[in-house]
Coordinates of C-alpha atoms and ligand atoms in Angstrom, one line a residue:
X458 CA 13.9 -22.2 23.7
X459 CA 11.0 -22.3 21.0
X460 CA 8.9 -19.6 21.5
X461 CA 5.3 -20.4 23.4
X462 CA 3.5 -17.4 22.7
X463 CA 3.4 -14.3 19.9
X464 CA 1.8 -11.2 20.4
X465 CA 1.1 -9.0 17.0
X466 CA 0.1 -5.9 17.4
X467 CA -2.4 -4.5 14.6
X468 CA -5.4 -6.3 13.2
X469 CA -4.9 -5.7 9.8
X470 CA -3.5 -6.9 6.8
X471 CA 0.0 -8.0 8.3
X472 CA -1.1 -8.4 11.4
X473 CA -3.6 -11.4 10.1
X474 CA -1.8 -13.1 8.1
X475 CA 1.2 -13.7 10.5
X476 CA -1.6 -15.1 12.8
X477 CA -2.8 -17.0 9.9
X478 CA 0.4 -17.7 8.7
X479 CA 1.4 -19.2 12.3
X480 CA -1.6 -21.7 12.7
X481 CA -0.5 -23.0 8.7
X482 CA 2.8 -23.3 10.0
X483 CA 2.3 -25.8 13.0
X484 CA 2.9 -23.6 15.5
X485 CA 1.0 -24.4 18.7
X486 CA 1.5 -21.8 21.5
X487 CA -0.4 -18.9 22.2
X488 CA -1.1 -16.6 19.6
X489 CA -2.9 -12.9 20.6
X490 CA -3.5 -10.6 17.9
X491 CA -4.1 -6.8 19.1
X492 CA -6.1 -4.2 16.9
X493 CA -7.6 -0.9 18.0
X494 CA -10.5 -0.9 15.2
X495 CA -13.6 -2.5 16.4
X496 CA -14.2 -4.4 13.2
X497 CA -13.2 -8.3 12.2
X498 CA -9.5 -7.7 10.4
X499 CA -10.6 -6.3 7.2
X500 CA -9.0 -5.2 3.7
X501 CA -8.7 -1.9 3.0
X502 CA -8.0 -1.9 -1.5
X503 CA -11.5 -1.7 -2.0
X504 CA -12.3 1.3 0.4
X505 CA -11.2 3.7 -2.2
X506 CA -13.0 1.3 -4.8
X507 CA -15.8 -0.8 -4.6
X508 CA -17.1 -0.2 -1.3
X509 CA -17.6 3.3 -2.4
X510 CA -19.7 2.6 -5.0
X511 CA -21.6 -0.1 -3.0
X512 CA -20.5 -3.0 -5.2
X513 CA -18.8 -4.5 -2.1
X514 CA -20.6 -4.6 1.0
X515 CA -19.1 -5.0 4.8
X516 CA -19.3 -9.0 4.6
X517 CA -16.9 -8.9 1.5
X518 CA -14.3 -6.9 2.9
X519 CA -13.7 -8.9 6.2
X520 CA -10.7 -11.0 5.9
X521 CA -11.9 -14.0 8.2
X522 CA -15.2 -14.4 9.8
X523 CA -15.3 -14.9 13.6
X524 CA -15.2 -18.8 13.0
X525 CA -11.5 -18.8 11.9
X526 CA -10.7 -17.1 14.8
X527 CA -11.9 -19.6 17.3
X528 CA -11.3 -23.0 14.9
X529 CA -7.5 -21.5 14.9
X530 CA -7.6 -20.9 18.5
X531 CA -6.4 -17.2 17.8
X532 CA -7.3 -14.7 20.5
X533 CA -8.2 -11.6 18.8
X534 CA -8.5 -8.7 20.8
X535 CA -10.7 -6.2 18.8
X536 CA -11.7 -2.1 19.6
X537 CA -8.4 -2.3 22.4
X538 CA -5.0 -0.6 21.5
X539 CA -1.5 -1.5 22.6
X540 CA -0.5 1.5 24.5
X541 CA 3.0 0.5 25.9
X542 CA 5.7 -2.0 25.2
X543 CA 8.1 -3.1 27.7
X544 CA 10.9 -4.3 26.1
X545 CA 12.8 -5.9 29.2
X546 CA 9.8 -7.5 30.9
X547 CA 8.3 -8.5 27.7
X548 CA 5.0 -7.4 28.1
X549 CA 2.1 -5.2 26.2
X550 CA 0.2 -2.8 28.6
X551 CA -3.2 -2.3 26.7
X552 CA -5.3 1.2 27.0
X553 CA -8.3 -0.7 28.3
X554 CA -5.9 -1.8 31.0
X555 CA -4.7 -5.1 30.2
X556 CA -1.5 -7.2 29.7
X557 CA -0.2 -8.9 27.6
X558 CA 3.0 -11.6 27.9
X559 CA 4.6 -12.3 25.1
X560 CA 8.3 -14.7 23.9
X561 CA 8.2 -13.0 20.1
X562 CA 6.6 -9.7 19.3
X563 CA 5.2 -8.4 16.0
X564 CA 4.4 -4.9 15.2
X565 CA 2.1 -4.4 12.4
X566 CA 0.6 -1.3 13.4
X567 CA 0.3 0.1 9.7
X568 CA -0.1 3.9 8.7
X569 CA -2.0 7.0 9.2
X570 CA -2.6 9.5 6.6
X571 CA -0.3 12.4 6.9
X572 CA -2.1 15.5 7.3
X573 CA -2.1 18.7 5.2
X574 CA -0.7 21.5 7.4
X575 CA -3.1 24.1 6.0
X576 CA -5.4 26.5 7.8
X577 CA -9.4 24.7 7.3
X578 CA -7.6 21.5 7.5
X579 CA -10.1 20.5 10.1
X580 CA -13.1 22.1 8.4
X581 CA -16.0 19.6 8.3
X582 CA -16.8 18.1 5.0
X583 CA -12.5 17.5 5.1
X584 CA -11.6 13.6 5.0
X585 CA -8.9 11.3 5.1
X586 CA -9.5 8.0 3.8
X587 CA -7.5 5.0 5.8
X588 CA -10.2 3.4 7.7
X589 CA -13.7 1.5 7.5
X590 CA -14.9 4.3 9.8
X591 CA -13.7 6.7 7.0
X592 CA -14.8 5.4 3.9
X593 CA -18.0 4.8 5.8
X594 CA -18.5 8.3 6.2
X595 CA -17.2 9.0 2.8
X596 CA -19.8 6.4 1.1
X597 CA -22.7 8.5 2.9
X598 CA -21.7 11.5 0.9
X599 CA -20.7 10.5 -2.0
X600 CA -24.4 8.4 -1.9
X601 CA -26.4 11.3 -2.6
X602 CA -26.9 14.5 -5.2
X603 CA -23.3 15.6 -7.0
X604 CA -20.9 17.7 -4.8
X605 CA -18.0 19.8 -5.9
X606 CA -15.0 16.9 -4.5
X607 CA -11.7 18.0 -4.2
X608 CA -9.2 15.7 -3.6
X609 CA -5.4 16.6 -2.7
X610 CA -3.1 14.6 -3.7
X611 CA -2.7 12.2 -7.1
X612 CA -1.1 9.5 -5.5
X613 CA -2.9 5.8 -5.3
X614 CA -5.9 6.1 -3.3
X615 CA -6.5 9.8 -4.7
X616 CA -6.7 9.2 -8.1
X617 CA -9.0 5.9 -7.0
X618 CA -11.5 7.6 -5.4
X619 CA -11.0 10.4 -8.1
X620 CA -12.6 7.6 -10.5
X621 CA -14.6 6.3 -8.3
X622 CA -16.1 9.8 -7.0
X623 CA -16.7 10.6 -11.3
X624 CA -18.7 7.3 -11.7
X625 CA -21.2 8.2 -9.1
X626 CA -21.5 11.6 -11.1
X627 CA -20.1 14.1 -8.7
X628 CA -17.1 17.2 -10.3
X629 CA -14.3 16.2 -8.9
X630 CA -11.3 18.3 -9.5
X631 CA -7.6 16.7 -8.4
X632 CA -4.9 18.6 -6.9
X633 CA -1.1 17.9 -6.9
X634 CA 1.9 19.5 -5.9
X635 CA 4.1 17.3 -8.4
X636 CA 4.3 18.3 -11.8
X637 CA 2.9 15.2 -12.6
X638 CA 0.2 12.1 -11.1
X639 CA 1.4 9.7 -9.1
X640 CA 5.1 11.2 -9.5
X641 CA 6.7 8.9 -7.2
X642 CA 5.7 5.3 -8.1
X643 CA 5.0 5.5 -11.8
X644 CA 7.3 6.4 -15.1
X645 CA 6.3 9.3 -17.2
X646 CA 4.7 7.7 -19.6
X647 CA 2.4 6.1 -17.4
X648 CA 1.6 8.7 -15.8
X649 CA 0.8 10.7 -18.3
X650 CA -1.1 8.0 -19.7
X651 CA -2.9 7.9 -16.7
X652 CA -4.1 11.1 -16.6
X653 CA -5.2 11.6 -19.9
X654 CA -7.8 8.3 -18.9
X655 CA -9.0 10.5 -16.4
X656 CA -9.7 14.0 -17.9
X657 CA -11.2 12.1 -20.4
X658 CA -13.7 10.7 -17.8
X659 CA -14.0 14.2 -16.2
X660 CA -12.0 14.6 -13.7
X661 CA -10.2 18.2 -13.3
X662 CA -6.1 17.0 -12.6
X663 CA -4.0 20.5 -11.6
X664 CA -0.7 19.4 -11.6
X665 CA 2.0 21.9 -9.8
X666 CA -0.6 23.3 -7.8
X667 CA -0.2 23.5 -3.6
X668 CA -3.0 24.0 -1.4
X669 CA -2.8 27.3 0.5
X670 CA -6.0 27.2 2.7
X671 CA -9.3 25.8 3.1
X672 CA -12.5 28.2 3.6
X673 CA -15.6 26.8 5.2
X674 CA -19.0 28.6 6.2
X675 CA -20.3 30.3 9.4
X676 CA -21.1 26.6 10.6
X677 CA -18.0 24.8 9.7
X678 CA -18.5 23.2 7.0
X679 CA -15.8 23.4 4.3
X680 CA -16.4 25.5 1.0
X681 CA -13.6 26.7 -0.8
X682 CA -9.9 25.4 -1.2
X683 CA -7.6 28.2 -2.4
X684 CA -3.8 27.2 -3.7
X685 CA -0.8 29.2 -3.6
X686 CA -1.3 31.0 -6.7
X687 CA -4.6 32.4 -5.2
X688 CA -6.7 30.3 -7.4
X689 CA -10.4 29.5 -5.2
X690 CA -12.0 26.2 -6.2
X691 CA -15.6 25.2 -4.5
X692 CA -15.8 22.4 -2.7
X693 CA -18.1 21.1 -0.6
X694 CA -15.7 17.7 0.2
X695 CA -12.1 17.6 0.2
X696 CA -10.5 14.7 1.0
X697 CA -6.6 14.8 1.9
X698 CA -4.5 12.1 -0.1
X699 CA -0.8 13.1 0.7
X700 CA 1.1 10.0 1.4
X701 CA 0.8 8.0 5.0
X702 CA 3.2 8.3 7.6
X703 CA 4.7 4.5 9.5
X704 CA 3.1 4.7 13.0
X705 CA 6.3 4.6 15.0
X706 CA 4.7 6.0 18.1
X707 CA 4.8 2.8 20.1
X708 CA 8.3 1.4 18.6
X709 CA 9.8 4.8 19.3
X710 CA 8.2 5.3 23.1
X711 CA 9.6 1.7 23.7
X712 CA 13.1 2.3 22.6
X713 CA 13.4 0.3 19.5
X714 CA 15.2 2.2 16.7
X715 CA 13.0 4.2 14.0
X716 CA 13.4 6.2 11.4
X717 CA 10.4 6.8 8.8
X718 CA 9.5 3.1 9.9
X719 CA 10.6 0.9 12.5
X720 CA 14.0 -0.4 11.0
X721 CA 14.4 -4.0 10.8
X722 CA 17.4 -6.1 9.3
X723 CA 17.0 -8.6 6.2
X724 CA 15.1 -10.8 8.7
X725 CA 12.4 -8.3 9.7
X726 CA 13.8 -8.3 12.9
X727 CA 13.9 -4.7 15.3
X728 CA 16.8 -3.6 17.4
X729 CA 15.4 -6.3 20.1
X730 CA 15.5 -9.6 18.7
X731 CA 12.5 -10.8 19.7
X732 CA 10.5 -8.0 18.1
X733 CA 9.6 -8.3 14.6
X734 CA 8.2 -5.3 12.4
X735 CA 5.9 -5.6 8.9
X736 CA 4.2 -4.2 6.6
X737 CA 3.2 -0.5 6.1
X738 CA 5.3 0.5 9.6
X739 CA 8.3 -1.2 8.9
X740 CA 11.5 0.1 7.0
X741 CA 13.6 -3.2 5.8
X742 CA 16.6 -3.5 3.3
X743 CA 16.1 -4.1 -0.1
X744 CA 17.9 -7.0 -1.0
X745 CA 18.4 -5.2 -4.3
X746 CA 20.8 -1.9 -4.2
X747 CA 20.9 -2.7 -0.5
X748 CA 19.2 0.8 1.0
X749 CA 16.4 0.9 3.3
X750 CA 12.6 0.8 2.0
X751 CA 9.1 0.9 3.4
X752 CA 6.1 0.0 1.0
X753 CA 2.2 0.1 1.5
X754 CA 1.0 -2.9 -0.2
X755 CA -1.2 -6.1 0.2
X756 CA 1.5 -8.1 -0.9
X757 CA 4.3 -6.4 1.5
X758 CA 2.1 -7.0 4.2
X759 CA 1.4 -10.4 3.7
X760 CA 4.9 -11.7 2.8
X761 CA 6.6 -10.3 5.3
X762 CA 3.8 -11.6 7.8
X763 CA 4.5 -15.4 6.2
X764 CA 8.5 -14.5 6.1
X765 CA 8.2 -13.6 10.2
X766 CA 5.6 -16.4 11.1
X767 CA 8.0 -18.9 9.4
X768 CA 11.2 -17.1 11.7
X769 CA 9.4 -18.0 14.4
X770 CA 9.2 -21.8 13.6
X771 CA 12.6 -21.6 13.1
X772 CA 12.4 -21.3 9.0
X773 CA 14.8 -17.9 9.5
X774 CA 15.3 -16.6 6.2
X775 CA 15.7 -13.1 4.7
X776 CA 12.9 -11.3 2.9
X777 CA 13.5 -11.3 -0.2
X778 CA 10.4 -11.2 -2.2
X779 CA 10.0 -9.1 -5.5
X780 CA 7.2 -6.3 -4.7
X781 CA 4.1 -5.8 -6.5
X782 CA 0.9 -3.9 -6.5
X783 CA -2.1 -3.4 -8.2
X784 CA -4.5 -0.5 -9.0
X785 CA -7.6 -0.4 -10.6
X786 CA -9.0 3.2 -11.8
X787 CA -10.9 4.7 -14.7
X788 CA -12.1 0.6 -15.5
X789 CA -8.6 -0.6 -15.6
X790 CA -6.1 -2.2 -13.8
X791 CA -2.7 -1.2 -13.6
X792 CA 0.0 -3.6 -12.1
X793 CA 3.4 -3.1 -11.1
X794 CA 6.1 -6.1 -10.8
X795 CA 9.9 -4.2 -9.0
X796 CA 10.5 -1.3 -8.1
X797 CA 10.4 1.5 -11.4
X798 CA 12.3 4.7 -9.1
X799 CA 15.4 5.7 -10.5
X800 CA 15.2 3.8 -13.9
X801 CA 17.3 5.6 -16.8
X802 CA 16.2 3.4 -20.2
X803 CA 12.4 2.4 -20.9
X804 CA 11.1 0.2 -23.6
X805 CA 7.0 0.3 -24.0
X806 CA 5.7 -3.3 -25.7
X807 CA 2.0 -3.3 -26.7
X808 CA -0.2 -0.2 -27.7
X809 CA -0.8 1.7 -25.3
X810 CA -3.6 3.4 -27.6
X811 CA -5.6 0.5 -27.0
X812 CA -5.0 0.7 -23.4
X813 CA -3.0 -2.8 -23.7
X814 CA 1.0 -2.2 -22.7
X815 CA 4.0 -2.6 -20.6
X816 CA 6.5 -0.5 -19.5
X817 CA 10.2 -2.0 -19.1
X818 CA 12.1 -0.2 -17.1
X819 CA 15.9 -0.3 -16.5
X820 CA 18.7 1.1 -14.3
X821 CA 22.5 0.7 -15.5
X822 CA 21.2 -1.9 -18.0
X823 CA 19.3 -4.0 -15.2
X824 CA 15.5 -4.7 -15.8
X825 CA 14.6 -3.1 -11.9
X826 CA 10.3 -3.3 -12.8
X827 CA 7.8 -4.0 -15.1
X828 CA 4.2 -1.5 -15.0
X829 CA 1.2 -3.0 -17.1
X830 CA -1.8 -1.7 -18.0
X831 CA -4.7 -4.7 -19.4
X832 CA -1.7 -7.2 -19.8
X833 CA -2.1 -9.6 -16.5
X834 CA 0.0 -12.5 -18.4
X835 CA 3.4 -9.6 -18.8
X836 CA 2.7 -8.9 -15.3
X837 CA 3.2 -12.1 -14.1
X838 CA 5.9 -13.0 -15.9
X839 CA 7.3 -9.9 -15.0
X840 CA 7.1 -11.1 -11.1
X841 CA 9.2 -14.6 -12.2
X842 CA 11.6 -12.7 -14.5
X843 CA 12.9 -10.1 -12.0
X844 CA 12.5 -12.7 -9.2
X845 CA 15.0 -15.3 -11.4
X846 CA 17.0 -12.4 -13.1
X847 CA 16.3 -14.1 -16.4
X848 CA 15.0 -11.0 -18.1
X849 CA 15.3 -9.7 -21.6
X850 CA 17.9 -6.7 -22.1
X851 CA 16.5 -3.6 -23.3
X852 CA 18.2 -4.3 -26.7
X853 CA 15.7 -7.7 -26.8
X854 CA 12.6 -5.8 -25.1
X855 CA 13.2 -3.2 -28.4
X856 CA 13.3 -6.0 -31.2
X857 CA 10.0 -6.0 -33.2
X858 CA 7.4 -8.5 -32.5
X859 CA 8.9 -8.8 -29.0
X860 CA 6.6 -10.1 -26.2
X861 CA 7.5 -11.2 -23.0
X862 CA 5.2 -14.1 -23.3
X863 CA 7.5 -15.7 -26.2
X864 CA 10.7 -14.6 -24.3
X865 CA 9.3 -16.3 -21.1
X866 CA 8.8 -19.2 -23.3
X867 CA 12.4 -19.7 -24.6
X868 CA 14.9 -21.9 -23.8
X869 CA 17.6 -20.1 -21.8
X870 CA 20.1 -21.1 -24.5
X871 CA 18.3 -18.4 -26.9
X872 CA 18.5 -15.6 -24.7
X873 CA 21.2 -12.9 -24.8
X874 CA 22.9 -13.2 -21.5
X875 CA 21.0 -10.7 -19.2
X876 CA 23.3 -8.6 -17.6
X877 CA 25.6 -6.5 -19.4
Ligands
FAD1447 C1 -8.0 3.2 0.6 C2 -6.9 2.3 0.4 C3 -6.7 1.6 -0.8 C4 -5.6 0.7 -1.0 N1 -5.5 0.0 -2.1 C5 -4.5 -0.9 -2.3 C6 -4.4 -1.6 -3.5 O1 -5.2 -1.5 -4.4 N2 -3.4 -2.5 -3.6 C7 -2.5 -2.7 -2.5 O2 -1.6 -3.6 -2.6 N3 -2.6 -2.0 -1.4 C8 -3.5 -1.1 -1.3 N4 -3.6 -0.3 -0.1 C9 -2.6 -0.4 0.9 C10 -2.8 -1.7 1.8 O3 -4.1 -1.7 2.3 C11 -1.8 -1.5 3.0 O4 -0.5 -1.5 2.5 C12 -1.9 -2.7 3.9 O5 -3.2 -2.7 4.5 C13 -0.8 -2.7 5.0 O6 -1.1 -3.7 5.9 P1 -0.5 -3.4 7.4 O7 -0.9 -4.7 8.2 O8 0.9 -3.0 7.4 O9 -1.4 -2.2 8.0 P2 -2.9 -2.1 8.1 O10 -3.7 -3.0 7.3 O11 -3.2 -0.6 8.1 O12 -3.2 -2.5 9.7 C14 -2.6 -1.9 10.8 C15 -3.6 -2.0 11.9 O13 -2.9 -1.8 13.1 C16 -3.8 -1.0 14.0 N5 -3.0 -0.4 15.0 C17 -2.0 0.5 14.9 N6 -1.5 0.8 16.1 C18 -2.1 0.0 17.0 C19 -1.9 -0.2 18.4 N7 -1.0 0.6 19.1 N8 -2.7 -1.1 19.0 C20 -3.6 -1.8 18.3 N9 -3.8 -1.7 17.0 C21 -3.0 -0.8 16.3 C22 -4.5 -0.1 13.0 O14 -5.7 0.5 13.6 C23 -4.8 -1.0 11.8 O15 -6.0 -1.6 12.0 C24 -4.7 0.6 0.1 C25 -4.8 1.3 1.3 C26 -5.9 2.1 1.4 C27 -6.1 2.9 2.7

C-alpha cells in the first residue's frame, strides 16, 4: 500500500530537505515535519562563521520562508518536541500533548554537544555552540570589548569560531587533548598546516593538553580553566567544542536498535521498516569497507533525506553517495571529498606555501579521499573520481607536473589502470 502520510521528526537540515525532497518528488499525502526549536528550519555552518561576525543576519540563515511551507502544503510544527514513539500503533505523542499518525517515519533528530565532565562545567560565561539560541548568546559576547576566550576542543566548529573569535579581536587560546588539531578528520599535514594559519593570526593552540577544572567568581561567572598539568589560563568565556553525541533518546525509549546512532541498513531504514533514520543521528554502512559510520555534514543530511524521500516513492535504492564537507577558517576554505581515516600513502600536489594544495590520500593503494585547501576545481573532481573509481594511483599523483585537472581530462585509454 503507498504510503499516505510521513512524519519527520527534527526541523533541521535532514529533516527539511526530506520534506522538500518529498513535494519534488510527486508525492501527495500528508507530510508533518516535527521540530522542537521555535525558529523557521535553519542552517547551522555559518553559526560558527558568519553570523558571528554579523555578516549573516537571521533572514540568511533560514532555509525556507513560511511561504514554502504553505505553497508545499507541508505542516510544520515548530517550538513542539516528539516525546514518544509508538512503534506498533504508529503514532508520535508530542510534549505539548499532541498526536501524530504516521505510514513512514523519519528521524532526523540531529546531535547535541557532548559535554565536558569537569567541575565549573556549568559556570556561566561556559557555552556550547549547536543552536541559534546559542550562537545568539555567543554573538552578544563576542560583540563587545576583547575577552580572554577559551575554547576546548580543535575539532571543526572550535577552530571556526577560534578564527572567527581572533577577527573580532578578542585572545583566544585553544585547547586539545590530541596531540594534534582536528586529529580525527584531517591528515597530518593538514593539520599541521592548519594550525600554523592560526598561530599566525593569534590564536594560542595547546595541543596534548586536558581540561582539569573550571574556576569562576563569587557570582558564578567563569574565570579560570586549569588542565591536568596544573597550568591556570583566564578566561572570561569558554566555550566546549568536544565532538556531538547522535540523539538516540527517542529511537532507544521506542525500541528501535542504537548504538552511537540509530543503526539503519544500506537503505537508511531502522529495525522497524517503516522508520527511516538520517543525518547527524543515524549510523549507516559505508558502502566502502562495509563498517558502520555516522557523519555531521550538510551534505550527509541532505542526501540521505533525498535518498529516504525517493524510498518512499518507491525509488528504493542504497545510499551510496561519496561524502564531503567544507570548512572555511583563517580566510580559507578547506574541502574534503571521502573519507581520509586510516590512509597509509599521501601525495601533496600544489604548494601548499601558497596556501593552494591537495592532499591525496590512499589506503592499500586505493585513493579513499581527497582534502583541498584554495583548489575548488581538485575538489570537485575529487567528488567524480572517487565516486567513478577512475582515480590516479599514487605512482601518477607523484609524477611531476601532475594535476588532477589534466588527469580528469584524459581519455581513459591513457590512464594506468587504477587499482593495483
Ligand atoms: C556551528 C556549526 C557549524 C557547522 N559547520 C558545518 C560546515 O561548515 N559544513 C558542514 O557540512 N556541516 C557543518 N555543520 C554540521 C551540520 O550543520 C550538521 O551536520 C547538519 O545540520 C545535520 O543535519 P541534521 O538534520 O541531521 O540535524 P540538525 O540540523 O541538527 O537538526 C536536528 C533537529 O532536530 C530537532 N530535534 C531533535 N530531537 C527532537 C524531538 N524529539 N522532537 C522534535 N525535534 C527534535 C533538533 O532540535 C534540531 O533542530 C555545522 C554544525 C554546527 C553546529
Amino acid at each position: 500500500m503507498a504510503s499516505r502520510s510521513v512524519a519527520v521528526i527534527g526541523a533541521g537540515q535532514g529533516g527539511l530537505d526530506t520534506a522538500a525532497a518529498l513535494r519534488a518528488k510527486g508525492y501527495d499525502g500528508r507530510i508533518t515535519l516535527v521540530g522542537e526549536e521555535p525558529a523557521l528550519p535553519y542552517q547551522r555552518p555559518p553559526l560558527s562563521k558568519g553570523f558571528l561576525t554579523g555578516a549573516i543576519g537571521h533572514a540568511d540563515l533560514t532555509l525556507r520562508t513560511e511561504s514554502f511551507f504553505e505553497a508545499q502544503d507541508i505542516e510544520l510544527v515548530t517550538g513542539d518536541r516528539a516525546c514518544h514513539i509508538d512503534l506498533f500503533g504508529s503514532r508520535i505523542e508530542l510534549a505539548s500533548g499532541g498526536r501524530l499518525d504516521y505510514d513512514r517515519l523519519v528521524l532526523a533528530t540531529g546531535s547535541r554537544p557532548r559535554p565536558l565532565p569537569v567541575p565549573g562545567a556549568d559556570l556561566n560565561g561556559v557555552l556550547t555552540l549547536r543552536t541559534l539560541a546559542d550562537a545568539e548568546a555567543l554573538r552578544a559576547l563576542l560583540d563587545g570589548p576583547p575577552r580572554q576566550v577559551a575554547i576546548v576542543g580543535a575539532g571543526f566548529v572550535g577552530l571556526e569560531l577560534a578564527s572567527t573569535a581572533r577577527s573580532l579581536g578578542h585572545e583566544v587560546t585553544v585547547v586539545e587533548a590530541q596531540a594534534r588539531v582536528l586529529a580525527r578528520a584531517l591528515t597530518p599535514q593538514l593539520s599541521r598546516w592548519l594550525a600554523d594559519r592560526h598561530r599566525q593570526q593569534g590564536v594560542r593552540l595547546l595541543t596534548n593538553s586536558e581540561v582539569a577544572a573550571l574556576y569562576g567568581s563569587a557570582s558564578g561567572q567563569v574565570e579560570v580553566l586549569q588542565l591536568r598539568d596544573g597550568t591556570r589560563l583566564p578566561a572570561d568565556l569558554v566555550v566546549i567544542g568536544i565532538g556531538v553525541l547522535p540523539r538516540t533518546e527517542l529511537a532507544a525509549d521506542a525500541g528501535l536498535l542504537v548504538g552511537d546512532g540509530v543503526i539503519v541498513d544500506p537503505r537508511l531504514r531502522t529495525t522497524d521498516r517503516s522508520v527511516y533514520a538520517i543525518g547527524d543521528c543515524a549510523r549507516f554502512p559505508d558502502s566502502g569497507p562495509g563498517r558502520h559510520i555516522r557523519l555531521e555534514s550538510v551534505q550527509n543530511a541532505s542526501g540521505q533525506a533525498r535518498c529516504v524521500a525517493a524510498a518512499i516513492c518507491g525509488d528504493d535504492a542504497p545510499y551510496t553517495a561519496v561524502p564531503w564537507f567544507w570548512s572555511e577558517q583563517c580566510a580559507l576554505r578547506l574541502q574534503m571529498a571521502g573519507l581520509t581515516a586510516d590512509h597509509d600513502e599521501t601525495v601533496t600536489v600544489g604548494d601548499p606555501d601558497e596556501g593552494r594544495f591537495s592532499v591525496l590520500c590512499y589506503r592499500e593503494g586505493t585513493l579513499v579521499g581527497v582534502e583541498s585547501v584554495g583548489r575548488p576545481a581538485d575538489h570537485g573532481i575529487a567528488r567524480r573520481l572517487l565516486a567513478t573509481g577512475a582515480w590516479p594511483t599514487a605512482d601518477e599523483a607523484r609524477a611531476p607536473g601532475f594535476n588532477l585537472k589534466s588527469f580528469a581530462l584524459k581519455p581513459p585509454s591513457q590512464r594506468l589502470p587504477a587499482r593495483a
